[in-house]
CSV table of C-alpha atoms in Angstrom, one decimal:
chain,number,residue,atom,x,y,z
R,11,MET,CA,6.9,-9.4,-39.3
R,12,ASP,CA,7.1,-7.6,-36.0
R,13,ILE,CA,4.2,-8.3,-33.5
R,14,PHE,CA,3.9,-6.0,-30.5
R,15,GLY,CA,7.6,-5.1,-30.5
R,16,ASN,CA,9.0,-8.7,-30.7
R,17,SER,CA,11.9,-7.7,-32.9
R,18,HIS,CA,12.9,-4.4,-31.2
R,19,PRO,CA,12.1,-2.7,-27.9
R,20,LYS,CA,11.3,0.6,-29.6
R,21,LYS,CA,8.5,-1.1,-31.4
R,22,MET,CA,6.7,-2.1,-28.2
R,23,PRO,CA,3.2,-0.6,-27.8
R,24,GLN,CA,3.4,2.7,-25.9
R,25,HIS,CA,0.4,1.8,-23.6
R,26,PHE,CA,2.9,-0.3,-21.6
R,27,PHE,CA,4.5,2.9,-20.5
R,28,PHE,CA,1.5,5.3,-20.3
R,29,ALA,CA,2.4,8.5,-18.5
R,30,ALA,CA,6.1,7.7,-18.5
R,31,LEU,CA,8.4,10.7,-18.3
R,32,ALA,CA,11.2,8.8,-20.1
R,33,ILE,CA,11.8,5.4,-21.5
R,34,HIS,CA,15.4,4.1,-21.6
R,35,HIS,CA,15.4,1.7,-24.5
R,36,GLU,CA,19.1,1.0,-24.1
R,37,THR,CA,18.3,-0.9,-20.8
R,38,ALA,CA,16.0,-3.4,-22.6
R,39,VAL,CA,15.9,-7.0,-21.4
R,40,ARG,CA,14.1,-9.7,-23.3
R,41,GLY,CA,10.9,-10.9,-21.5
R,42,ASN,CA,9.7,-14.5,-21.4
R,43,VAL,CA,6.1,-14.3,-22.7
R,44,GLU,CA,5.4,-17.9,-21.6
R,45,LYS,CA,5.6,-16.7,-18.0
R,46,GLN,CA,3.3,-13.6,-18.4
R,47,ASN,CA,-0.3,-13.0,-17.7
R,48,TYR,CA,-1.8,-11.4,-20.9
R,49,SER,CA,-4.7,-11.8,-23.3
R,50,VAL,CA,-3.5,-10.3,-26.5
R,51,CYS,CA,-0.3,-8.3,-26.2
R,52,PRO,CA,2.7,-9.7,-24.2
R,53,ARG,CA,5.7,-7.7,-23.1
R,54,HIS,CA,8.5,-8.9,-25.2
R,55,TRP,CA,10.9,-6.4,-23.4
R,56,TYR,CA,11.4,-4.9,-20.0
R,57,ILE,CA,12.7,-1.4,-20.2
R,58,ASP,CA,13.7,1.1,-17.5
R,59,ALA,CA,11.1,3.9,-17.4
R,60,ASP,CA,10.8,7.0,-15.3
R,61,PHE,CA,7.4,8.0,-13.7
R,62,LYS,CA,6.2,10.6,-11.2
R,63,CYS,CA,4.8,9.2,-8.0
R,64,GLU,CA,1.1,10.2,-7.6
R,65,ARG,CA,1.5,10.3,-3.8
R,66,CYS,CA,4.7,12.2,-3.1
R,67,GLY,CA,5.4,13.7,-6.5
R,68,GLN,CA,9.0,12.3,-6.7
R,69,GLU,CA,10.3,10.9,-9.9
R,70,PHE,CA,11.3,7.2,-9.8
R,71,THR,CA,12.6,4.6,-12.2
R,72,TRP,CA,10.6,1.4,-12.7
R,73,THR,CA,13.5,-0.9,-13.7
R,74,ALA,CA,13.5,-3.7,-16.1
R,75,LYS,CA,14.4,-6.0,-13.2
R,76,GLU,CA,11.3,-4.9,-11.3
R,77,GLN,CA,9.1,-5.4,-14.4
R,78,LYS,CA,10.5,-8.9,-14.9
R,79,ALA,CA,9.6,-9.8,-11.3
R,80,TRP,CA,6.1,-8.2,-11.6
R,81,PHE,CA,5.2,-10.1,-14.8
R,82,GLU,CA,7.2,-13.4,-14.6
R,83,ASP,CA,7.4,-14.0,-10.8
R,84,TYR,CA,4.3,-12.4,-9.4
R,85,PHE,CA,2.2,-12.8,-12.6
R,86,PHE,CA,0.8,-9.3,-12.6
R,87,TRP,CA,-1.3,-8.4,-15.6
R,88,VAL,CA,1.1,-7.2,-18.3
R,89,ASP,CA,-0.7,-3.9,-18.6
R,90,SER,CA,0.0,-3.0,-15.0
R,91,GLN,CA,2.4,-0.3,-14.0
R,92,PRO,CA,3.3,1.5,-10.8
R,93,ARG,CA,1.6,4.7,-9.8
R,94,HIS,CA,3.8,5.2,-6.7
R,95,CYS,CA,7.5,5.1,-6.0
R,96,ALA,CA,8.9,2.1,-4.0
R,97,LYS,CA,8.9,4.1,-0.7
R,98,CYS,CA,5.2,5.1,-1.1
R,99,ARG,CA,4.2,1.6,-2.2
R,100,GLY,CA,5.8,0.3,1.0
R,101,GLU,CA,4.0,2.9,3.1
R,102,ILE,CA,0.7,2.1,1.4
R,103,ARG,CA,1.1,-1.6,2.1
R,104,ARG,CA,1.9,-0.8,5.8
R,105,LEU,CA,-1.3,1.3,6.0
R,106,VAL,CA,-3.3,-1.5,4.4
R,107,GLU,CA,-1.9,-3.9,7.0
R,108,LEU,CA,-2.8,-1.5,9.8
R,109,ARG,CA,-6.4,-1.3,8.5
R,110,LYS,CA,-6.5,-5.1,8.4
R,111,GLU,CA,-5.2,-5.3,12.0
R,112,TYR,CA,-7.9,-2.8,13.0
R,113,ASP,CA,-10.7,-4.8,11.3
R,114,ALA,CA,-9.5,-8.0,12.8
R,115,THR,CA,-9.2,-6.7,16.4
R,116,VAL,CA,-11.7,-3.9,17.0
R,117,ALA,CA,-14.8,-6.1,17.7
R,118,ALA,CA,-13.0,-8.0,20.4
R,119,ALA,CA,-11.7,-4.8,21.9
R,120,ARG,CA,-15.2,-3.2,21.9
R,121,HIS,CA,-16.8,-6.2,23.7
R,122,HIS,CA,-14.2,-7.4,26.2
R,123,GLY,CA,-11.0,-5.7,25.3
R,124,THR,CA,-8.2,-5.1,27.7
R,125,THR,CA,-6.7,-1.6,28.2
R,126,GLU,CA,-3.8,-2.6,26.1
R,127,GLN,CA,-6.0,-3.8,23.2
R,128,LYS,CA,-7.9,-0.5,23.3
R,129,ARG,CA,-4.6,1.5,23.3
R,130,GLN,CA,-3.5,-0.5,20.3
R,131,ILE,CA,-6.7,0.5,18.5
R,132,ILE,CA,-6.2,4.1,19.5
R,133,GLU,CA,-2.7,4.0,18.0
R,134,ILE,CA,-3.8,2.4,14.8
R,135,VAL,CA,-6.7,4.9,14.2
R,136,SER,CA,-4.3,7.8,15.1
R,137,GLU,CA,-1.8,6.6,12.5
R,138,LEU,CA,-4.5,6.1,9.9
R,139,GLN,CA,-5.9,9.6,10.6
R,140,GLN,CA,-2.5,11.1,10.1
R,141,ALA,CA,-2.1,9.4,6.8
R,142,PHE,CA,-5.6,9.8,5.4
R,143,GLY,CA,-7.2,12.7,7.3
R,144,GLN,CA,-10.8,11.8,7.6
R,145,LEU,CA,-11.8,8.3,8.4
R,146,PRO,CA,-15.2,6.6,8.7
R,147,GLU,CA,-17.2,8.0,11.6
R,148,LYS,CA,-17.4,4.6,13.4
R,149,MET,CA,-13.6,4.4,13.6
R,150,THR,CA,-13.3,7.9,15.1
R,151,GLU,CA,-16.1,7.3,17.5
R,152,THR,CA,-14.4,4.0,18.6
R,153,LYS,CA,-11.2,5.9,19.1
R,154,ARG,CA,-12.9,8.6,21.3
R,155,LEU,CA,-14.7,5.9,23.3
R,156,PHE,CA,-11.5,4.0,23.9
R,157,GLU,CA,-9.6,7.2,24.8
R,158,HIS,CA,-12.2,8.0,27.4
R,159,GLN,CA,-12.2,4.4,28.8
R,160,THR,CA,-8.4,4.2,29.0
R,161,ARG,CA,-8.2,7.6,30.7
R,162,SER,CA,-10.9,6.6,33.2
R,163,GLN,CA,-9.1,3.3,34.0
R,164,ALA,CA,-5.9,5.1,34.7
R,165,GLU,CA,-7.3,8.0,36.8
R,166,PRO,CA,-6.1,7.9,40.4
R,167,ASP,CA,-8.7,8.1,43.2
R,168,GLY,CA,-8.5,10.5,46.1
R,169,ALA,CA,-5.9,8.2,47.8
R,170,GLY,CA,-3.7,8.2,44.7
R,171,ASN,CA,-4.6,4.7,43.6
R,172,SER,CA,-5.5,3.9,40.0
R,173,HIS,CA,-9.0,2.5,39.5
R,174,ARG,CA,-11.2,1.1,36.8
R,175,ALA,CA,-14.2,3.1,35.6
R,176,GLY,CA,-17.3,2.0,37.4
R,177,GLN,CA,-15.5,0.7,40.6
């Protein structure tokens, strides 16, 4: 009796490859269900499958090797599948890290930040704006404030000397 495609990769439940453009059964590699995170239906096979990236629109192949890593090494839920190509996933991770850096440093930069810290926040917000377009109003207000403050700190006085705002 076949249970969830145990005997043959073509008998695997199709929900594992929802929205796949193509499934390459000839690439099937047996999965180790003992290492997987599932409640009812394990993945008995890992199979190369083609998808369309939701971010850039490029077609990409989610390989059996990647699936094995996702489900046996990283313990992702077996119903997971990528929505983005590897390049876009990397870019999204980088943007998430930028947002975390912003969140971790903005309060200190607002209260007693150096010019360099404020410039770093300006760069982070600029990059996030380029990627996402509109950002929360507080972020854009902070960027405008820091731009004004860093310009003021770098403006030369009448003698050509740079001075800090308020001096």
